[in-house]
Amino acid sequence: MDKIDIKPNEVAVYALGGLGEIGKNTYGIEYQDEIVIVDAGIKFPEDSLLGIDYVIPDYSYLVENIDKVKGLVITHGHEDHIGAIAYFLQAVNVPVYAGPLAMALIRNKLEEKQMLNRVELHEITDGSVVNFGKTSAEFFRTTHSIPDVFGIAIKTPVGTIVETGDFKFDLTPTTKQKPNLWSMARIGEEGVLLLMSDSTNAERPEWTKSEAWVQKTVDKLFNQLKHGRIIFATFASNMNRIKMATDAAIKHGRKIAVFGRSMESAMTNGRALGYLDIPDDALIEQSQIKNIPDDELLIMSTGSQGESMAALARIANGTHKQVRLKPKDNVIFSSSPIPGNTASVNAVINKLEEGGANVIHGKLNNIHTSGHGGQEEQKLMLSLMKPKYFMPVHGEYRMLKVHAGLAEELDIPKENTFIQENGDVLALDGVNPPRLAGHFPADDTYIDGSGIGDIGSVVLHDRLKLSEDGLVIVTATIDLKKKEILSGPDILSRGFVYMRESGDLINDGRHVIFNTIRKAMAQKTPSESDIRQAIIDDLSKYLHKETARKPMILPMLIMV
C-alpha cells in the first residue's frame, strides 16, 4: 500500500468502488481520526468473469483503519449501493444509518447471513442529522426509481462534502416523496467544498421523464388489454412500477399473484411501509391462479433482465412449475436492459413471442423511464450546490468526463474538477487547491459461492481457457526406477473434441505422449514434474498444429 499522507487540517475523499464503473458504490470521507463511509454496493460480473456471482470492493484500507471508521450511511436500497453490506460489516462492523425501505432490505440481508443481532442499525429520514464527533451527516431527500432516496452532506471542520447518491428531479413521483429542493439550496448557500454527483446519465442531453409519465402508459395498457393474463416484469426494487401495476390491477378488477423471491420480498416490504396499498383480498396464492379467469389476473414477475433462473425466463422456456405460457398472455417489460443484458433480454422476448404472447417492451411503448437524471438535472444539482470543487462519481470514465464538462459549462474552473480512480485519495484543506495524497489498493474482490476473494486472476484465466478450448486429461502409470510405462498413456477430452469422431487425433496424440515420456525418462534423474511439463509442452504443440486450438492439458500420472 502506498503511503497515505493526510494532514491534520485536511479532509480526504476517496472511493473504494464506483469510479470508472457502474456499481460497487462505496465512498469514504476522512477527517483526522474519523471516517464516514457512504454506501456498500456490489457490481454484477462481466461476461469474462466466468462463474463469479458478484464483485465487491477491497476493504483492506478500512480494516487497517478500523478504529477511525465511525459509521456507514446509505443513500438508498439498490444493490449497487447496499448489496455488499453483509461483507462490508463482516470486515468493518460499524453502525449503519439508512432510510425505511433501505433499512428493511438491509435487515433481510443481515438476517440471511445470521448477522442481524450483531449489527447496530439506525433508521433516518429527510432532514436527519447524525453526529460522529468532529464530523456529521445530514440527509436530504432526492428522487430515484425507489422510495426513501437521499443525498448526504458530510460536514467537517474543513468544509462540507456532498454525495448525491443516485438521483433525478422528479416533481411528480408516484411515491409522493418529492425532492427537497429547499434543503439542497440551503446546503449550497451554506457552502459546499466538494460535490460528488451521480454521472450515470451524463451522456443524455435531456431532463429524465417523470414516473407519472410511465403511470399514464401503464393505466392505458391495462385499459386496452381486456383479454388474457397480464404478466408484468420489472425490477423488484422498483417500487414505483410495482405500485403502478398493482394500482392498475385493482382498478380494473384483476387479482394479483406474485412470482419470484425478490418480488415477494418487495411486496411484503412495500405493504408494511405503506408504499403499496393492496387489500388482502386482491392478492392470491400462486397455486390459485388456475382458478382465476385470465382476464382477471395480474402476474407480478421477476426476470425483466433476462435472468435464466428468474420466473419470467422459466415461464418463457416452459419450465415454470405453476405458470404455463398461453397464446393470449400479455407480457409487459417495464424496464430497460442493463448494459450486458441485452442479448439475454432479447432471448426471453423471442421465446415469449414464439409461445404466442403479446410482448410490450422498449422505448416506443413509453413503459420505462430512467431513475437517473440527464444532463439538465445534473446541471441543476451543480447549480443548487454551487460547489467550490467537483468530483463526478457513479459512472464509467466517459460518463465522468462528460459530467466534468457540464461543470465547466456552469463556470466551475476545469482545474477545480477531479476525475479520480478507485483508491485515489484527494485531500482538501479549504484554502489551497486539492492534492492527491496517495493511493491504496482498490481492486475488485470476487464472490463465488461462499468464497470471498479466493478467486484471482490465475483461476479466472484457467476458467476462460477452459471455456474457449476445453480440457485434455492425460493418464499414465510410470515406474521411475525401472524407467518403464506400466499403463497408458490415455487421453480424455472434455470440451475440446468429440472423442468418438476424433479417433486418429487421439491415437496420434497418445503416440506423441508415449515418446515424450520415454524421452523424459531417459534423462539421468527424471522427476515427476519434468515429465508432466514435457507432456504439456509436446502435446500442446501437437494439438495446436492439428487443430489450431490450445486446450488446457492436465497430466494425471501414477508414479510407482
Coordinates of C-alpha atoms in Angstrom, one line a residue:
M1 CA 0.0 0.0 0.0
D2 CA 1.3 3.5 -0.9
K3 CA 1.9 5.9 2.0
I4 CA -1.3 7.9 2.6
D5 CA -0.3 11.5 3.6
I6 CA -3.4 13.3 5.0
K7 CA -2.5 16.3 7.1
P8 CA -4.5 17.2 10.3
N9 CA -6.0 20.3 8.6
E10 CA -7.3 18.3 5.6
V11 CA -10.4 16.3 4.8
A12 CA -9.7 13.3 2.5
V13 CA -12.2 11.9 0.0
Y14 CA -11.8 8.6 -1.9
A15 CA -13.7 5.7 -3.5
L16 CA -13.3 2.0 -2.8
G17 CA -15.7 1.4 -5.7
G18 CA -17.9 3.4 -8.1
L19 CA -15.4 5.3 -10.2
G20 CA -14.8 4.1 -13.8
E21 CA -17.6 1.6 -13.4
I22 CA -21.3 1.1 -12.9
G23 CA -21.9 -0.4 -9.4
K24 CA -19.8 -1.2 -6.3
N25 CA -20.5 2.3 -5.0
T26 CA -18.5 2.8 -1.8
Y27 CA -17.1 6.2 -0.8
G28 CA -15.1 7.4 2.1
I29 CA -14.8 10.9 3.8
E30 CA -11.9 11.0 6.3
Y31 CA -11.0 13.8 8.7
Q32 CA -8.3 13.2 11.4
D33 CA -9.5 10.2 13.4
E34 CA -13.0 9.8 11.8
I35 CA -14.0 8.0 8.6
V36 CA -17.6 8.1 7.3
I37 CA -18.4 5.6 4.6
V38 CA -21.2 6.3 2.1
D39 CA -22.9 3.1 0.7
A40 CA -21.7 -0.5 0.3
G41 CA -22.6 -1.7 -3.1
I42 CA -21.9 -4.6 -5.4
K43 CA -21.2 -4.8 -9.1
F44 CA -22.6 -7.5 -11.3
P45 CA -19.9 -9.5 -13.1
E46 CA -19.0 -9.0 -16.7
D47 CA -19.2 -11.9 -19.1
S48 CA -15.5 -12.6 -18.8
L49 CA -15.8 -13.3 -15.0
L50 CA -16.9 -16.8 -15.5
G51 CA -18.7 -18.3 -12.5
I52 CA -18.4 -15.2 -10.4
D53 CA -21.6 -14.3 -8.6
Y54 CA -20.8 -10.6 -8.0
V55 CA -18.0 -8.2 -7.3
I56 CA -17.3 -6.1 -4.1
P57 CA -14.6 -3.6 -3.2
D58 CA -11.4 -4.5 -1.4
Y59 CA -11.9 -3.3 2.2
S60 CA -8.3 -3.6 3.3
Y61 CA -7.8 0.1 3.8
L62 CA -10.8 0.3 6.1
V63 CA -9.7 -2.8 8.1
E64 CA -6.3 -1.2 8.6
N65 CA -8.0 1.9 9.9
I66 CA -11.0 0.3 11.6
D67 CA -10.7 2.4 14.7
K68 CA -11.4 5.5 12.6
V69 CA -14.5 4.2 10.9
K70 CA -17.5 5.8 12.7
G71 CA -20.4 4.7 10.5
L72 CA -21.9 3.6 7.2
V73 CA -24.5 6.0 5.8
I74 CA -26.8 4.7 3.0
T75 CA -28.3 6.7 0.1
H76 CA -30.9 4.2 -1.0
G77 CA -31.7 0.5 -1.2
H78 CA -30.4 -0.6 -4.7
E79 CA -28.0 -3.5 -4.9
D80 CA -25.2 -1.3 -6.3
H81 CA -25.4 0.7 -3.0
I82 CA -26.3 -1.9 -0.3
G83 CA -25.7 -5.3 -2.0
A84 CA -22.3 -5.8 -0.3
I85 CA -23.4 -4.7 3.2
A86 CA -23.0 -8.1 4.8
Y87 CA -19.5 -8.5 3.5
F88 CA -18.7 -4.9 4.5
L89 CA -19.9 -5.4 8.0
Q90 CA -18.0 -8.7 8.3
A91 CA -14.9 -6.7 7.6
V92 CA -15.9 -3.4 9.4
N93 CA -18.7 -3.7 11.9
V94 CA -19.9 -0.2 12.4
P95 CA -23.3 1.5 12.9
V96 CA -25.5 1.7 9.8
Y97 CA -27.8 4.6 9.0
A98 CA -30.5 4.2 6.3
G99 CA -34.0 5.2 5.3
P100 CA -37.0 2.9 6.0
L101 CA -37.0 0.9 2.7
A102 CA -33.3 0.5 2.5
M103 CA -33.2 -0.5 6.2
A104 CA -35.9 -3.2 5.6
L105 CA -33.8 -4.6 2.7
I106 CA -30.6 -4.4 4.9
R107 CA -32.4 -6.3 7.7
N108 CA -33.4 -9.0 5.2
K109 CA -29.8 -9.4 4.0
L110 CA -28.3 -9.5 7.5
E111 CA -30.9 -12.0 8.7
E112 CA -30.0 -14.3 5.8
K113 CA -26.4 -14.2 7.0
Q114 CA -27.4 -14.6 10.7
M115 CA -25.8 -11.2 11.4
L116 CA -28.8 -9.1 12.4
N117 CA -28.2 -9.3 16.2
R118 CA -24.6 -8.3 15.8
V119 CA -25.1 -5.0 13.9
E120 CA -26.2 -1.6 15.2
L121 CA -28.9 -0.2 12.8
H122 CA -30.4 3.3 12.9
E123 CA -33.3 4.5 10.7
I124 CA -33.2 8.0 9.3
T125 CA -35.5 10.3 7.3
D126 CA -35.4 13.6 5.3
G127 CA -33.5 16.1 7.4
S128 CA -31.9 13.7 9.8
V129 CA -28.5 14.6 11.1
V130 CA -26.1 12.1 12.6
N131 CA -23.2 13.4 14.7
F132 CA -20.0 11.4 14.7
G133 CA -17.9 13.9 16.8
K134 CA -15.8 16.1 14.6
T135 CA -18.0 15.3 11.5
S136 CA -21.7 14.9 10.9
A137 CA -24.0 13.6 8.1
E138 CA -27.2 15.4 7.0
F139 CA -29.7 13.5 4.8
F140 CA -31.7 15.4 2.2
R141 CA -34.4 13.8 0.1
T142 CA -33.9 13.2 -3.7
T143 CA -35.9 11.1 -6.1
H144 CA -34.9 7.9 -8.0
S145 CA -36.7 4.7 -9.0
I146 CA -37.1 3.5 -5.4
P147 CA -38.6 5.3 -2.3
D148 CA -36.6 6.7 0.5
V149 CA -33.7 8.1 -1.5
F150 CA -31.2 10.6 0.0
G151 CA -28.2 12.7 -0.8
I152 CA -25.8 13.1 2.1
A153 CA -23.9 16.2 3.2
I154 CA -20.9 15.3 5.3
K155 CA -20.0 18.3 7.4
T156 CA -16.4 18.6 8.5
P157 CA -14.4 21.5 10.1
V158 CA -12.7 22.0 6.7
G159 CA -15.9 22.2 4.7
T160 CA -19.0 20.2 3.5
I161 CA -18.7 17.2 1.2
V162 CA -21.9 16.3 -0.6
E163 CA -22.5 12.9 -2.1
T164 CA -25.8 12.9 -4.1
G165 CA -26.4 9.2 -4.4
D166 CA -28.4 8.2 -7.5
F167 CA -30.9 11.0 -8.3
K168 CA -33.2 12.7 -10.8
F169 CA -35.5 15.6 -10.2
D170 CA -39.0 14.0 -10.4
L171 CA -41.5 16.6 -9.4
T172 CA -44.5 14.2 -9.8
P173 CA -43.2 11.0 -8.2
T174 CA -45.7 8.2 -7.7
T175 CA -44.4 7.8 -4.1
K176 CA -45.3 11.5 -3.4
Q177 CA -41.8 11.9 -2.0
K178 CA -40.7 15.0 -3.8
P179 CA -37.0 16.1 -3.9
N180 CA -36.2 18.5 -1.1
L181 CA -35.1 21.4 -3.3
W182 CA -35.1 23.8 -0.3
S183 CA -32.6 21.7 1.6
M184 CA -30.3 21.4 -1.4
A185 CA -30.4 25.1 -2.0
R186 CA -29.7 25.8 1.7
I187 CA -26.8 23.4 1.8
G188 CA -25.4 25.1 -1.3
E189 CA -25.9 28.6 0.3
E190 CA -24.1 27.5 3.4
G191 CA -21.2 26.4 1.3
V192 CA -20.1 23.1 -0.4
L193 CA -16.4 22.4 -0.6
L194 CA -16.7 19.3 -2.8
L195 CA -19.7 17.8 -4.7
M196 CA -19.7 14.1 -5.6
S197 CA -22.5 13.7 -8.1
D198 CA -24.2 10.8 -10.0
S199 CA -22.8 10.6 -13.5
T200 CA -24.9 7.7 -14.9
N201 CA -26.8 9.6 -17.5
A202 CA -24.2 12.3 -18.2
E203 CA -24.3 11.4 -21.9
R204 CA -28.0 12.1 -22.2
P205 CA -28.8 15.8 -23.1
E206 CA -32.3 15.7 -21.5
W207 CA -34.4 16.0 -18.5
T208 CA -35.4 12.5 -17.5
K209 CA -39.2 11.9 -17.7
S210 CA -41.2 11.5 -14.5
E211 CA -42.6 8.3 -13.2
A212 CA -46.1 9.9 -13.6
W213 CA -45.5 9.8 -17.4
V214 CA -45.0 6.0 -17.2
Q215 CA -48.0 5.6 -14.9
K216 CA -50.3 7.1 -17.6
T217 CA -49.0 4.5 -20.1
V218 CA -49.5 1.6 -17.6
D219 CA -53.1 2.7 -16.9
K220 CA -53.7 2.9 -20.7
L221 CA -52.3 -0.6 -21.2
F222 CA -54.4 -2.1 -18.5
N223 CA -57.5 -0.5 -20.1
Q224 CA -56.6 -1.8 -23.5
L225 CA -55.6 -5.3 -22.5
K226 CA -59.0 -6.6 -21.6
H227 CA -58.4 -10.2 -22.7
G228 CA -55.8 -12.6 -21.4
R229 CA -53.5 -12.5 -18.4
I230 CA -51.1 -9.6 -17.8
I231 CA -47.6 -10.6 -16.8
F232 CA -45.8 -7.5 -15.5
A233 CA -42.0 -7.8 -15.3
T234 CA -39.8 -5.1 -13.6
F235 CA -37.0 -4.8 -11.1
A236 CA -38.2 -6.0 -7.7
S237 CA -36.5 -2.9 -6.2
N238 CA -38.6 -0.5 -8.4
M239 CA -41.4 0.2 -6.0
N240 CA -42.8 2.9 -8.3
R241 CA -43.5 0.3 -11.1
I242 CA -44.9 -2.3 -8.7
K243 CA -47.3 0.4 -7.3
M244 CA -48.3 1.4 -10.8
A245 CA -49.1 -2.2 -11.9
T246 CA -50.9 -3.2 -8.7
D247 CA -52.9 0.0 -8.5
A248 CA -54.0 -0.6 -12.2
A249 CA -54.8 -4.2 -11.5
I250 CA -57.1 -3.3 -8.5
K251 CA -58.7 -0.5 -10.6
H252 CA -59.5 -3.0 -13.4
G253 CA -60.6 -5.8 -11.1
R254 CA -57.6 -8.1 -11.6
K255 CA -56.3 -10.4 -8.8
I256 CA -52.6 -10.2 -8.2
A257 CA -50.2 -13.2 -8.0
V258 CA -46.5 -12.7 -7.2
F259 CA -43.7 -14.8 -8.5
G260 CA -40.0 -14.5 -7.7
R261 CA -38.4 -14.4 -4.3
S262 CA -37.2 -10.8 -4.6
M263 CA -40.6 -9.7 -5.9
E264 CA -42.3 -11.3 -2.9
S265 CA -39.9 -9.6 -0.5
A266 CA -40.5 -6.2 -2.3
M267 CA -44.3 -6.6 -2.0
T268 CA -44.1 -7.5 1.7
N269 CA -41.8 -4.6 2.5
G270 CA -43.8 -2.2 0.3
R271 CA -47.1 -3.0 2.0
A272 CA -45.5 -2.9 5.5
L273 CA -44.0 0.5 4.9
G274 CA -47.2 1.9 3.3
Y275 CA -45.8 2.3 -0.3
L276 CA -48.2 -0.2 -1.7
D277 CA -52.0 -0.1 -1.0
I278 CA -53.0 -3.6 -1.8
P279 CA -56.0 -5.1 0.1
D280 CA -55.6 -8.7 1.3
D281 CA -58.4 -9.9 -0.9
A282 CA -56.6 -8.6 -4.0
L283 CA -53.7 -10.9 -3.5
I284 CA -53.9 -14.6 -4.3
E285 CA -51.6 -17.5 -3.7
Q286 CA -49.5 -18.9 -6.6
S287 CA -51.5 -22.1 -6.5
Q288 CA -54.8 -20.3 -7.0
I289 CA -54.0 -18.7 -10.4
K290 CA -55.6 -21.7 -12.2
N291 CA -58.9 -20.8 -10.6
I292 CA -58.9 -17.1 -11.8
P293 CA -60.2 -16.2 -15.3
D294 CA -57.3 -15.0 -17.5
D295 CA -58.8 -11.5 -18.0
E296 CA -59.0 -11.1 -14.2
L297 CA -55.3 -11.9 -13.3
L298 CA -52.1 -9.9 -13.0
I299 CA -48.9 -11.8 -12.5
M300 CA -46.0 -9.8 -11.0
S301 CA -42.8 -11.4 -12.0
T302 CA -39.0 -11.1 -11.7
G303 CA -36.8 -11.5 -14.7
S304 CA -37.0 -8.3 -16.6
Q305 CA -33.2 -8.5 -17.3
G306 CA -33.5 -12.0 -18.9
E307 CA -32.0 -13.8 -15.9
S308 CA -32.1 -17.5 -16.7
M309 CA -33.3 -18.7 -13.3
A310 CA -35.9 -15.9 -12.8
A311 CA -39.6 -16.6 -13.0
L312 CA -40.1 -14.9 -16.4
A313 CA -37.4 -16.9 -18.2
R314 CA -38.7 -20.1 -16.8
I315 CA -42.2 -19.2 -18.0
A316 CA -40.8 -18.4 -21.4
N317 CA -38.9 -21.7 -21.6
G318 CA -41.9 -23.8 -20.3
T319 CA -40.0 -24.9 -17.2
H320 CA -42.0 -23.0 -14.6
K321 CA -43.9 -25.3 -12.3
Q322 CA -47.0 -23.2 -11.9
V323 CA -47.3 -20.8 -14.9
R324 CA -47.6 -22.1 -18.4
L325 CA -47.5 -19.5 -21.2
K326 CA -50.8 -19.1 -23.0
P327 CA -51.3 -17.6 -26.6
K328 CA -53.3 -14.7 -25.3
D329 CA -50.9 -13.7 -22.5
N330 CA -49.8 -10.1 -22.4
V331 CA -46.2 -9.6 -21.1
I332 CA -45.1 -6.1 -20.2
F333 CA -41.4 -5.3 -19.7
S334 CA -41.3 -2.2 -17.6
S335 CA -37.5 -1.8 -17.6
S336 CA -34.6 -1.3 -20.0
P337 CA -31.8 -3.8 -20.3
I338 CA -28.7 -3.1 -18.1
P339 CA -25.6 -3.0 -20.3
G340 CA -24.5 -6.5 -21.0
N341 CA -28.0 -8.0 -20.5
T342 CA -29.5 -7.0 -23.9
A343 CA -28.9 -10.4 -25.5
S344 CA -30.5 -12.4 -22.6
V345 CA -33.5 -10.0 -22.5
N346 CA -34.0 -10.4 -26.3
A347 CA -33.8 -14.2 -26.0
V348 CA -36.6 -14.2 -23.4
I349 CA -38.7 -11.8 -25.5
N350 CA -38.2 -14.1 -28.6
K351 CA -39.2 -17.2 -26.5
L352 CA -42.4 -15.4 -25.3
E353 CA -43.2 -14.3 -28.8
E354 CA -42.7 -17.8 -30.1
G355 CA -45.1 -19.0 -27.4
G356 CA -47.8 -16.7 -28.8
A357 CA -47.6 -14.0 -26.1
N358 CA -48.2 -10.3 -26.8
V359 CA -44.9 -8.7 -25.6
I360 CA -44.8 -5.0 -24.9
H361 CA -41.3 -3.6 -24.4
G362 CA -38.9 -0.9 -25.5
K363 CA -38.8 2.9 -25.6
L364 CA -41.6 3.2 -28.2
N365 CA -44.2 1.9 -25.7
N366 CA -43.4 4.5 -23.1
I367 CA -43.3 2.0 -20.3
H368 CA -40.0 2.8 -18.7
T369 CA -38.0 5.9 -17.7
S370 CA -34.6 6.1 -16.1
G371 CA -34.1 6.6 -12.4
H372 CA -31.1 8.8 -13.1
G373 CA -31.1 12.5 -14.1
G374 CA -29.9 13.6 -17.5
Q375 CA -27.6 16.5 -18.2
E376 CA -30.2 19.1 -17.3
E377 CA -30.8 17.6 -13.9
Q378 CA -27.1 17.2 -13.3
K379 CA -26.6 20.9 -14.1
L380 CA -29.4 21.8 -11.7
M381 CA -27.7 19.8 -8.9
L382 CA -24.5 21.7 -9.6
S383 CA -26.3 25.0 -9.6
L384 CA -28.1 24.3 -6.3
M385 CA -25.0 23.0 -4.5
K386 CA -22.6 25.6 -6.0
P387 CA -19.5 23.6 -5.1
K388 CA -16.0 25.0 -5.0
Y389 CA -14.7 21.7 -6.2
F390 CA -16.3 18.9 -8.2
M391 CA -15.7 15.1 -8.3
P392 CA -18.0 13.2 -10.7
V393 CA -18.8 9.7 -9.4
H394 CA -21.2 6.8 -10.1
G395 CA -20.1 6.1 -13.7
E396 CA -17.7 4.8 -16.3
Y397 CA -14.8 7.0 -17.3
R398 CA -16.5 8.5 -20.4
M399 CA -19.5 9.5 -18.2
L400 CA -17.3 11.1 -15.6
K401 CA -15.6 13.1 -18.3
V402 CA -18.8 14.4 -19.8
H403 CA -20.1 15.3 -16.4
A404 CA -16.9 17.2 -15.8
G405 CA -17.6 19.1 -19.0
L406 CA -21.0 20.1 -17.7
A407 CA -19.5 21.6 -14.6
E408 CA -17.1 23.6 -16.7
E409 CA -20.2 25.0 -18.6
L410 CA -21.5 26.2 -15.2
D411 CA -18.3 28.2 -14.6
I412 CA -16.6 25.7 -12.3
P413 CA -13.0 26.0 -13.4
K414 CA -11.6 23.0 -15.2
E415 CA -8.8 22.7 -12.6
N416 CA -11.4 22.5 -9.9
T417 CA -12.8 19.2 -11.2
F418 CA -11.2 15.9 -10.3
I419 CA -11.7 12.7 -12.2
Q420 CA -10.3 10.1 -9.8
E421 CA -9.8 6.3 -9.8
N422 CA -10.8 3.9 -7.1
G423 CA -8.2 4.1 -4.3
D424 CA -7.0 7.7 -5.1
V425 CA -7.0 9.9 -2.0
L426 CA -8.0 13.5 -2.7
A427 CA -7.1 15.9 0.2
L428 CA -8.7 19.3 0.7
D429 CA -7.9 22.0 3.3
G430 CA -10.4 24.5 2.0
V431 CA -7.7 27.1 1.2
N432 CA -5.2 25.6 -1.1
P433 CA -6.0 23.6 -4.2
P434 CA -6.8 19.9 -3.5
R435 CA -4.0 17.5 -3.9
L436 CA -3.5 13.7 -4.4
A437 CA -2.5 12.4 -1.0
G438 CA -1.6 8.9 -2.1
H439 CA -3.4 5.8 -3.3
F440 CA -4.4 2.5 -1.6
P441 CA -5.2 -0.8 -3.4
A442 CA -8.9 -0.8 -4.5
D443 CA -9.0 -3.9 -6.7
D444 CA -12.1 -6.0 -7.2
T445 CA -12.9 -8.8 -4.8
Y446 CA -14.8 -11.7 -6.3
I447 CA -17.6 -13.5 -4.6
D448 CA -18.0 -17.1 -5.9
G449 CA -20.5 -19.2 -3.9
S450 CA -19.3 -18.9 -0.2
G451 CA -15.8 -17.9 -1.2
I452 CA -14.8 -14.3 -0.7
G453 CA -11.7 -13.1 -2.6
D454 CA -10.3 -16.6 -3.1
I455 CA -10.7 -16.4 -6.9
G456 CA -7.9 -14.5 -8.5
S457 CA -6.5 -13.8 -12.0
V458 CA -4.9 -17.3 -12.3
V459 CA -8.2 -19.1 -11.7
L460 CA -10.2 -16.8 -13.9
H461 CA -7.6 -17.3 -16.7
D462 CA -8.0 -21.1 -16.3
R463 CA -11.8 -20.7 -16.5
L464 CA -11.5 -18.6 -19.6
K465 CA -9.1 -21.1 -21.2
L466 CA -11.4 -24.0 -20.3
S467 CA -14.4 -22.1 -21.8
E468 CA -12.6 -21.3 -25.0
D469 CA -10.7 -24.5 -25.9
G470 CA -11.7 -27.2 -23.4
L471 CA -9.7 -29.7 -21.4
V472 CA -7.5 -32.7 -22.2
I473 CA -6.6 -35.1 -19.4
V474 CA -3.6 -37.4 -19.8
T475 CA -3.3 -40.5 -17.7
A476 CA -0.4 -42.9 -17.4
T477 CA 1.2 -45.2 -14.8
I478 CA 5.0 -44.9 -14.7
D479 CA 7.8 -46.9 -12.9
L480 CA 10.5 -44.2 -12.5
K481 CA 13.1 -46.6 -11.1
K482 CA 12.8 -49.0 -14.0
K483 CA 12.0 -46.2 -16.3
E484 CA 9.0 -48.1 -17.8
I485 CA 5.5 -47.1 -18.7
L486 CA 3.3 -49.6 -17.0
S487 CA -0.1 -48.5 -18.5
G488 CA -1.3 -45.8 -20.9
P489 CA -0.9 -43.2 -21.8
D490 CA -4.6 -42.5 -22.4
I491 CA -6.3 -39.2 -23.4
L492 CA -9.7 -37.9 -22.2
S493 CA -11.3 -34.9 -23.9
R494 CA -13.8 -32.5 -22.3
G495 CA -15.0 -29.6 -24.4
F496 CA -12.1 -30.0 -26.8
V497 CA -13.1 -32.6 -29.4
Y498 CA -15.8 -35.3 -29.6
M499 CA -13.7 -38.4 -29.0
R500 CA -15.8 -40.8 -31.0
E501 CA -15.3 -38.7 -34.1
S502 CA -11.6 -37.9 -33.4
G503 CA -10.0 -41.4 -33.2
D504 CA -7.0 -40.6 -35.3
L505 CA -6.2 -37.4 -33.4
I506 CA -6.5 -39.2 -30.1
N507 CA -4.3 -42.1 -31.2
D508 CA -1.6 -39.9 -32.7
G509 CA -1.7 -37.8 -29.5
R510 CA -1.1 -41.0 -27.4
H511 CA 2.0 -41.8 -29.5
V512 CA 3.3 -38.3 -29.0
I513 CA 2.9 -38.6 -25.2
F514 CA 4.4 -42.1 -25.2
N515 CA 7.5 -40.8 -27.0
T516 CA 7.6 -37.8 -24.7
I517 CA 7.6 -39.8 -21.6
R518 CA 10.2 -42.2 -22.9
K519 CA 12.4 -39.3 -23.8
A520 CA 11.9 -37.6 -20.4
M521 CA 12.7 -40.8 -18.5
A522 CA 15.9 -41.2 -20.5
Q523 CA 17.3 -38.3 -18.5
K524 CA 19.8 -39.1 -15.7
T525 CA 17.5 -38.2 -12.9
P526 CA 14.0 -37.7 -14.3
S527 CA 11.4 -36.1 -11.9
E528 CA 7.6 -36.3 -12.0
S529 CA 7.4 -32.5 -12.5
D530 CA 9.8 -32.7 -15.5
I531 CA 7.7 -35.5 -17.1
R532 CA 4.4 -33.5 -16.5
Q533 CA 5.8 -30.4 -18.1
A534 CA 7.2 -32.3 -21.1
I535 CA 3.8 -33.8 -21.7
I536 CA 2.1 -30.4 -21.6
D537 CA 4.7 -28.8 -23.9
D538 CA 4.8 -31.6 -26.5
L539 CA 1.0 -32.4 -26.6
S540 CA 0.1 -28.7 -26.7
K541 CA 2.4 -28.2 -29.8
Y542 CA 0.9 -31.3 -31.5
L543 CA -2.8 -30.4 -30.8
H544 CA -2.3 -26.7 -31.9
K545 CA -0.6 -27.9 -35.1
E546 CA -3.5 -30.3 -35.9
T547 CA -6.5 -28.1 -34.6
A548 CA -5.3 -24.5 -34.2
R549 CA -6.6 -24.8 -30.6
K550 CA -4.9 -24.8 -27.3
P551 CA -6.8 -26.8 -24.7
M552 CA -5.8 -26.9 -21.1
I553 CA -3.7 -30.1 -20.6
L554 CA -3.8 -31.8 -17.3
P555 CA -1.4 -34.8 -16.8
M556 CA -2.6 -37.2 -14.1
L557 CA 0.4 -39.6 -13.5
I558 CA 0.6 -42.5 -11.1
M559 CA 4.2 -42.9 -10.1
V560 CA 5.4 -46.4 -8.9

